[in-house]
CSV table of C-alpha atoms and ligand atoms in Angstrom, one decimal:
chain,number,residue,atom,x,y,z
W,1,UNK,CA,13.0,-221.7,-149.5
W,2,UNK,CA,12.0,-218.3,-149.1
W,3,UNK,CA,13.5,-215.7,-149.9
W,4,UNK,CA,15.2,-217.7,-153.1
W,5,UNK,CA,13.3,-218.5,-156.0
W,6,UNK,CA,15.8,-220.1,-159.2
W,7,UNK,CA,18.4,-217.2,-159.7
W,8,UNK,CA,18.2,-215.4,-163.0
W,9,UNK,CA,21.9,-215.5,-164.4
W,10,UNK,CA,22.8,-211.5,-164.5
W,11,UNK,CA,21.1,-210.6,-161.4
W,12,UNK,CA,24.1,-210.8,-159.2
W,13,UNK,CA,25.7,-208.8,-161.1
W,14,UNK,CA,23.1,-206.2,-161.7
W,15,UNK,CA,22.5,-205.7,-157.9
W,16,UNK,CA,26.5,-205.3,-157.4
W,17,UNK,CA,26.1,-202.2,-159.1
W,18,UNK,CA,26.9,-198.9,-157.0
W,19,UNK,CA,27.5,-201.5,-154.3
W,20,UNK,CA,30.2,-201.0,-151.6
W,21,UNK,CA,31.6,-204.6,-150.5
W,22,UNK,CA,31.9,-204.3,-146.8
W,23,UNK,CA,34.2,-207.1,-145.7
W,24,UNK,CA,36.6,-208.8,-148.4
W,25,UNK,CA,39.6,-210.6,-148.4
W,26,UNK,CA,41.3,-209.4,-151.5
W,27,UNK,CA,44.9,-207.9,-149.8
W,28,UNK,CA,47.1,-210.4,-150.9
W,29,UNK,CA,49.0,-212.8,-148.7
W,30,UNK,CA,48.0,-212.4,-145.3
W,31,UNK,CA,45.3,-214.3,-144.5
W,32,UNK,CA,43.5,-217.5,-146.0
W,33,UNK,CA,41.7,-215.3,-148.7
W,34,UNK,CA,43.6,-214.0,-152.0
W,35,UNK,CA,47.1,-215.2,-152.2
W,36,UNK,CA,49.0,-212.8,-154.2
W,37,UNK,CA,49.1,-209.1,-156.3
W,38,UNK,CA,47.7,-210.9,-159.6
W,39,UNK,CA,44.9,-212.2,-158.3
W,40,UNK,CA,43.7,-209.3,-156.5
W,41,UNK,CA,44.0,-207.3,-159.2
W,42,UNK,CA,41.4,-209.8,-161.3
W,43,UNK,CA,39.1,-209.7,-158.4
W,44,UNK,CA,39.2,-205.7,-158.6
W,45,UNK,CA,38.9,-205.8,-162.3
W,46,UNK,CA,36.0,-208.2,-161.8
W,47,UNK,CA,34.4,-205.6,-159.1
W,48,UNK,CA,34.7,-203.0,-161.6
W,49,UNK,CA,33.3,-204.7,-164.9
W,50,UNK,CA,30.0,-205.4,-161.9
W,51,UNK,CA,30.1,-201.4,-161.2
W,52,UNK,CA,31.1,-201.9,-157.0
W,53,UNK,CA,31.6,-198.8,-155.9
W,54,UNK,CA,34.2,-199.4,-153.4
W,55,UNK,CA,35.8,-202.0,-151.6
W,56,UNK,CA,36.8,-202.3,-147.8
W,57,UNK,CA,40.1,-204.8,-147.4
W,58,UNK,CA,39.2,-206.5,-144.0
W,59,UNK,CA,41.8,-209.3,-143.6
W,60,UNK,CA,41.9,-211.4,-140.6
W,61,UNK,CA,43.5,-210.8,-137.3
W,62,UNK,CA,43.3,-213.1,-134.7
W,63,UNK,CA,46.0,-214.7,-132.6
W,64,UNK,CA,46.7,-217.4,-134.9
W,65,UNK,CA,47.2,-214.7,-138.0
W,66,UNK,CA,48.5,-211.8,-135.9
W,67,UNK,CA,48.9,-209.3,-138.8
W,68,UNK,CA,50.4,-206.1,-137.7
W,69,UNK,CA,49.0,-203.1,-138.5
W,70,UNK,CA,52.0,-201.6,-140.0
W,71,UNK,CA,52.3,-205.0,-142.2
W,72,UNK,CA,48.9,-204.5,-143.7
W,73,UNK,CA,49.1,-201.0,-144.2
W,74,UNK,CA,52.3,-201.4,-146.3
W,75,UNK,CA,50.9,-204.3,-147.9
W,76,UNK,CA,47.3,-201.9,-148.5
W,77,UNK,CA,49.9,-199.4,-150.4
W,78,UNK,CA,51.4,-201.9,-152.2
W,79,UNK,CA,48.3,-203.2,-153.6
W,80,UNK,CA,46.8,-200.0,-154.3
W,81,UNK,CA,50.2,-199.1,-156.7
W,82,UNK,CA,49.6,-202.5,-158.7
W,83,UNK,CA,45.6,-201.8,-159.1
W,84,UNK,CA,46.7,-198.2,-160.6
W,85,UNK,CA,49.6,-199.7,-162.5
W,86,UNK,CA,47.1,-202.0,-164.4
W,87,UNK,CA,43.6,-199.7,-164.5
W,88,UNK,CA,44.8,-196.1,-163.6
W,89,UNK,CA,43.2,-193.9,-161.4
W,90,UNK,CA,41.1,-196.2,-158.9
W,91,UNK,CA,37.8,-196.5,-160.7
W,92,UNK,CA,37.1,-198.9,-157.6
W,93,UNK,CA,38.0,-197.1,-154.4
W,94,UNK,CA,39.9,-199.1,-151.8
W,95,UNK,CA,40.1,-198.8,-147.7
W,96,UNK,CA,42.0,-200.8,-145.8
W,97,UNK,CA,39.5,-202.2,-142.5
W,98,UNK,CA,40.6,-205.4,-140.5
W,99,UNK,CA,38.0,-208.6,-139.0
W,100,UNK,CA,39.2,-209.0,-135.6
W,101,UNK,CA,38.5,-212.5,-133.8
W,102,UNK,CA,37.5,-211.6,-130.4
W,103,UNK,CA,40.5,-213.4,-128.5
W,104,UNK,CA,43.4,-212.6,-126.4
W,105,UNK,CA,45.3,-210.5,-129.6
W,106,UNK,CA,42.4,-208.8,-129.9
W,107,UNK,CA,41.8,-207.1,-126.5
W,108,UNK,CA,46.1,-206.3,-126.1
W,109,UNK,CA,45.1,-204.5,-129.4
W,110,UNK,CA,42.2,-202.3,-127.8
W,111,UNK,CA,44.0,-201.7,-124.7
W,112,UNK,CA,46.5,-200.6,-127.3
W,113,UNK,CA,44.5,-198.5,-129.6
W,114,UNK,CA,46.1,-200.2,-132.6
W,115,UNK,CA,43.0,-201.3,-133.9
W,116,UNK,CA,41.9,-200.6,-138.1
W,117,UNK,CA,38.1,-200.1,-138.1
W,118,UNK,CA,35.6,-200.5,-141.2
W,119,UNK,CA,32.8,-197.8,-142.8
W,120,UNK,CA,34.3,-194.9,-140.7
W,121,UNK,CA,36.3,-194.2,-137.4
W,122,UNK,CA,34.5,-195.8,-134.9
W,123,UNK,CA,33.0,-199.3,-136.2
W,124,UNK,CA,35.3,-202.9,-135.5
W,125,UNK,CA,34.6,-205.6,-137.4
W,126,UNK,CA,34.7,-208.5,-135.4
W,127,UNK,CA,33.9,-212.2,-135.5
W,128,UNK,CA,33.7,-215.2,-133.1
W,129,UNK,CA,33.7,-219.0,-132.8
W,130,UNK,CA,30.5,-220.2,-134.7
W,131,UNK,CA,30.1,-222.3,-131.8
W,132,UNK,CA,31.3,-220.7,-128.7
W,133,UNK,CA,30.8,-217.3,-127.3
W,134,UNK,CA,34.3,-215.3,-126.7
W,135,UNK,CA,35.6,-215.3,-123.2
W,136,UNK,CA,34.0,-213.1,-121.0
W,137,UNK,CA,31.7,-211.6,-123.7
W,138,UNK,CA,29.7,-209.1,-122.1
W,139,UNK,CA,32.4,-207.6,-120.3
W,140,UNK,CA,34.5,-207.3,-124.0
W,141,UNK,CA,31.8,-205.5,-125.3
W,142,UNK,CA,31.5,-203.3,-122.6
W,143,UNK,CA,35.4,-202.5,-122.7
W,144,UNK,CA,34.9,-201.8,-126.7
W,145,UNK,CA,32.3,-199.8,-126.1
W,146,UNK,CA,34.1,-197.7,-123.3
W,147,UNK,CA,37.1,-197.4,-125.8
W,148,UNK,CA,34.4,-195.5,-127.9
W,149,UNK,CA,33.8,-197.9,-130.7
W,150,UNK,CA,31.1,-200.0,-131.9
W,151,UNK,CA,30.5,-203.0,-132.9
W,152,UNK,CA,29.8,-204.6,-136.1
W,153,UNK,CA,29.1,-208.0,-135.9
W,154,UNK,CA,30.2,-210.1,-139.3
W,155,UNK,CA,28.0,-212.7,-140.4
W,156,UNK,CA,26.0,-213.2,-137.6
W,157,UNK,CA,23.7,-215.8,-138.9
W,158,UNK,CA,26.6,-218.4,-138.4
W,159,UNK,CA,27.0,-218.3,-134.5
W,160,UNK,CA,25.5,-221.4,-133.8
W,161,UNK,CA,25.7,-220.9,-130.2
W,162,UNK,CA,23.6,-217.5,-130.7
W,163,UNK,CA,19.4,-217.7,-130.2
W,164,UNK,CA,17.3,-215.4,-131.1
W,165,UNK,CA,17.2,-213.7,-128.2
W,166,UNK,CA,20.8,-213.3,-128.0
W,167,UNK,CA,20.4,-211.3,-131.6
W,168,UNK,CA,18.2,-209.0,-130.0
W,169,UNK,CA,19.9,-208.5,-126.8
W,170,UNK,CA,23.1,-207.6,-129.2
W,171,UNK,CA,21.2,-205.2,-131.3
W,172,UNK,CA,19.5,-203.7,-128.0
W,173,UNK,CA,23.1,-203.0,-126.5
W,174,UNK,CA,24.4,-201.2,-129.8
W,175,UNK,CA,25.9,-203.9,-131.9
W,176,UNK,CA,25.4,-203.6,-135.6
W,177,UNK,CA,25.3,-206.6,-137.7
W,178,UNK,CA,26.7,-207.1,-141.1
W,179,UNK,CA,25.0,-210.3,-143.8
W,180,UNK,CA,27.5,-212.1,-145.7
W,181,UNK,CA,25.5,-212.3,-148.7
W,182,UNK,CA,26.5,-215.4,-150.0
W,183,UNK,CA,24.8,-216.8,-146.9
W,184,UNK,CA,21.6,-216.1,-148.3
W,185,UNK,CA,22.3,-218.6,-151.0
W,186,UNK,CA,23.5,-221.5,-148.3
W,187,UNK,CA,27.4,-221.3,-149.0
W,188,UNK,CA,27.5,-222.2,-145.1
W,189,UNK,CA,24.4,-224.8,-145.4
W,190,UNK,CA,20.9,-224.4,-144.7
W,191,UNK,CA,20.9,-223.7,-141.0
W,192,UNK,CA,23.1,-220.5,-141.4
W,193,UNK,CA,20.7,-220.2,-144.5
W,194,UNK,CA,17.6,-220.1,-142.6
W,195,UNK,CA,19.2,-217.4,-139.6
W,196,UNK,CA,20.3,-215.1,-142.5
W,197,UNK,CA,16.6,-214.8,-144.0
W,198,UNK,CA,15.2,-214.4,-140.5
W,199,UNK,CA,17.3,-211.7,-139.6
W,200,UNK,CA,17.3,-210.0,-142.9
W,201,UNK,CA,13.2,-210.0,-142.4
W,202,UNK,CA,13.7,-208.7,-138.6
W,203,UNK,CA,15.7,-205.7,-140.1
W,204,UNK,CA,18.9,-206.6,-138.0
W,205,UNK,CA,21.4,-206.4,-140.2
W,206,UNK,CA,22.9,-202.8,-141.1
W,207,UNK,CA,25.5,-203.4,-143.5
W,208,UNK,CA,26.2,-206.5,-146.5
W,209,UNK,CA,29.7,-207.7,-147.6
W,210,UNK,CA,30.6,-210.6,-149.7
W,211,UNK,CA,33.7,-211.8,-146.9
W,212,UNK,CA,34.9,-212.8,-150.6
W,213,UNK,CA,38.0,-215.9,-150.1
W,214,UNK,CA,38.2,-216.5,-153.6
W,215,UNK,CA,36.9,-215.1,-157.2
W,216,UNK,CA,35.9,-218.3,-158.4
W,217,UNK,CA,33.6,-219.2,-155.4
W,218,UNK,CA,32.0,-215.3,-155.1
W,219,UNK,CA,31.3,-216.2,-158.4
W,220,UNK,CA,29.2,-219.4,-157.9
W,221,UNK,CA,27.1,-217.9,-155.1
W,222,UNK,CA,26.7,-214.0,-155.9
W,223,UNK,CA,23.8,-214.8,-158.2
W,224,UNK,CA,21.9,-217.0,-156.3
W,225,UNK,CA,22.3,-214.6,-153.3
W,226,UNK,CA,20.5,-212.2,-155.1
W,227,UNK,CA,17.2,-213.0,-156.8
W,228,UNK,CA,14.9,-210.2,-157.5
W,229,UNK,CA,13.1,-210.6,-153.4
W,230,UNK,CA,16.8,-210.8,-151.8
W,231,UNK,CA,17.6,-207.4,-154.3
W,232,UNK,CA,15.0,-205.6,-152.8
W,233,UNK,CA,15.3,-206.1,-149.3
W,234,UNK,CA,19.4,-206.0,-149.5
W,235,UNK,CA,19.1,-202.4,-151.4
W,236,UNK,CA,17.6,-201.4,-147.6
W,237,UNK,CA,21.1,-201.9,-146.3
W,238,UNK,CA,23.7,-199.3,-146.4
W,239,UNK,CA,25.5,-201.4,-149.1
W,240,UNK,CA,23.6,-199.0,-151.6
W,241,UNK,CA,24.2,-195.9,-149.8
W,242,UNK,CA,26.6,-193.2,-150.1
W,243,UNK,CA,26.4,-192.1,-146.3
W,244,UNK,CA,28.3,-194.7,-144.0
W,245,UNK,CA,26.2,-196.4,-141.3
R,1,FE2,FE1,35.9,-212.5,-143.2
């Protein structure tokens, strides 16, 4: 299936190089991705050996993992003392962002303004139900948008409930759209497979992040995610450059 031919081993890793990961879940212990100080610090020592750049933290908040800003940023100082501890200066750089589920905890932190965003000031990352559009959806984006931020849509190719026209309605009102690569390669089966490649060819997305759970499983799919086609056409996203979107 286009765009994936058999993956050549060191690709991956290769196209990783001067890379900045977008949307990971490497702060330890607050959400369902890495669960403690070790293994983050593998995962940045892994991210440095491929030559990532830098690295945005972008743990979940929703209302059923209602992470407090304060928490995370203590938690975001605390990981960034262990990562020096073990390698010294930073040689990956590290921002703390957030992925906010569009619910209830979401809009009482908007009205709020206790929000972390991702790339720069302005940009939320935000996800939904893959199979059911947030309450009141147009509205919500109009109220973000009011609140002078913009959206950036994680891995859009797995809203089920979403057609094609609903992608370009998005991208018409403002929303920016951000691949998990590993899609590419079918980690969330073929359907969310076959969205990612059609988007990726429409030029929809704006930025790329590996929404990396787990070392071991990045590891498995990284390489298939980027054959030589899928290098080419992800090194048009701003994952490879050094101005923010
Ligand atoms: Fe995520």
């Amino acid at each position: 299936m286009w765009p994936f031919n058999k993956p050549r081993a060191s690709v991956g890793k290769k196209w990783l190089n001067g890379a900045t990961d977008y949307h990971t879940h490497i702060l330890p212990g607050v959400d369902d991705g890495i669960e403690d100080m070790k293994q983050a610090v593998e995962v940045l020592k892994a991210y440095e050996r491929w030559g990532v750049r830098a690295v945005w933290l972008t743990p979940h908040v929703m209302e059923d993992c209602p992470n407090a800003t304060s928490a995370l940023r203590e938690r975001f100082y605390d990981l960034t003392a262990a990562y020096q501890a073990v390698c010294g200066p930073n040689p990956v750089s590290l921002h703390l962002g957030a992925e906010y589920m569009l619910d209830a905890c979401f809009s009482e932190r908007l009205e709020a303004g206790d929000l972390l965003t991702v790339a720069d000031s302005r940009h939320l990352l935000v996800e939904t139900s893959y199979f059911s559009p947030p309450l009141m959806f147009d509205k919500l984006l109009k109220r973000i948008s009011q609140k002078g931020y913009t959206v950036l849509l994680a891995h859009p190719e797995r809203y089920r409930y979403m057609e094609m026209s609903d992608y370009e309605n998005l991208r018409n009102r403002g929303v920016r759209m951000q691949l998990d690569v590993t899609s590419l390669a079918g980690e969330f089966g073929v359907e969310s497979q076959r969205r990612a490649c059609i988007l990726l060819k429409k030029g929809f997305y704006d930025l790329a992040g590996s929404d990396l759970h787990s070392l071991s499983v990045f590891k498995e799919w990284i390489n298939a995610a980027a054959d030589k086609a899928t290098c080419q056409l992800l090194q048009s996203l701003s994952l490879h450059k050094k101005e923010s979107i």
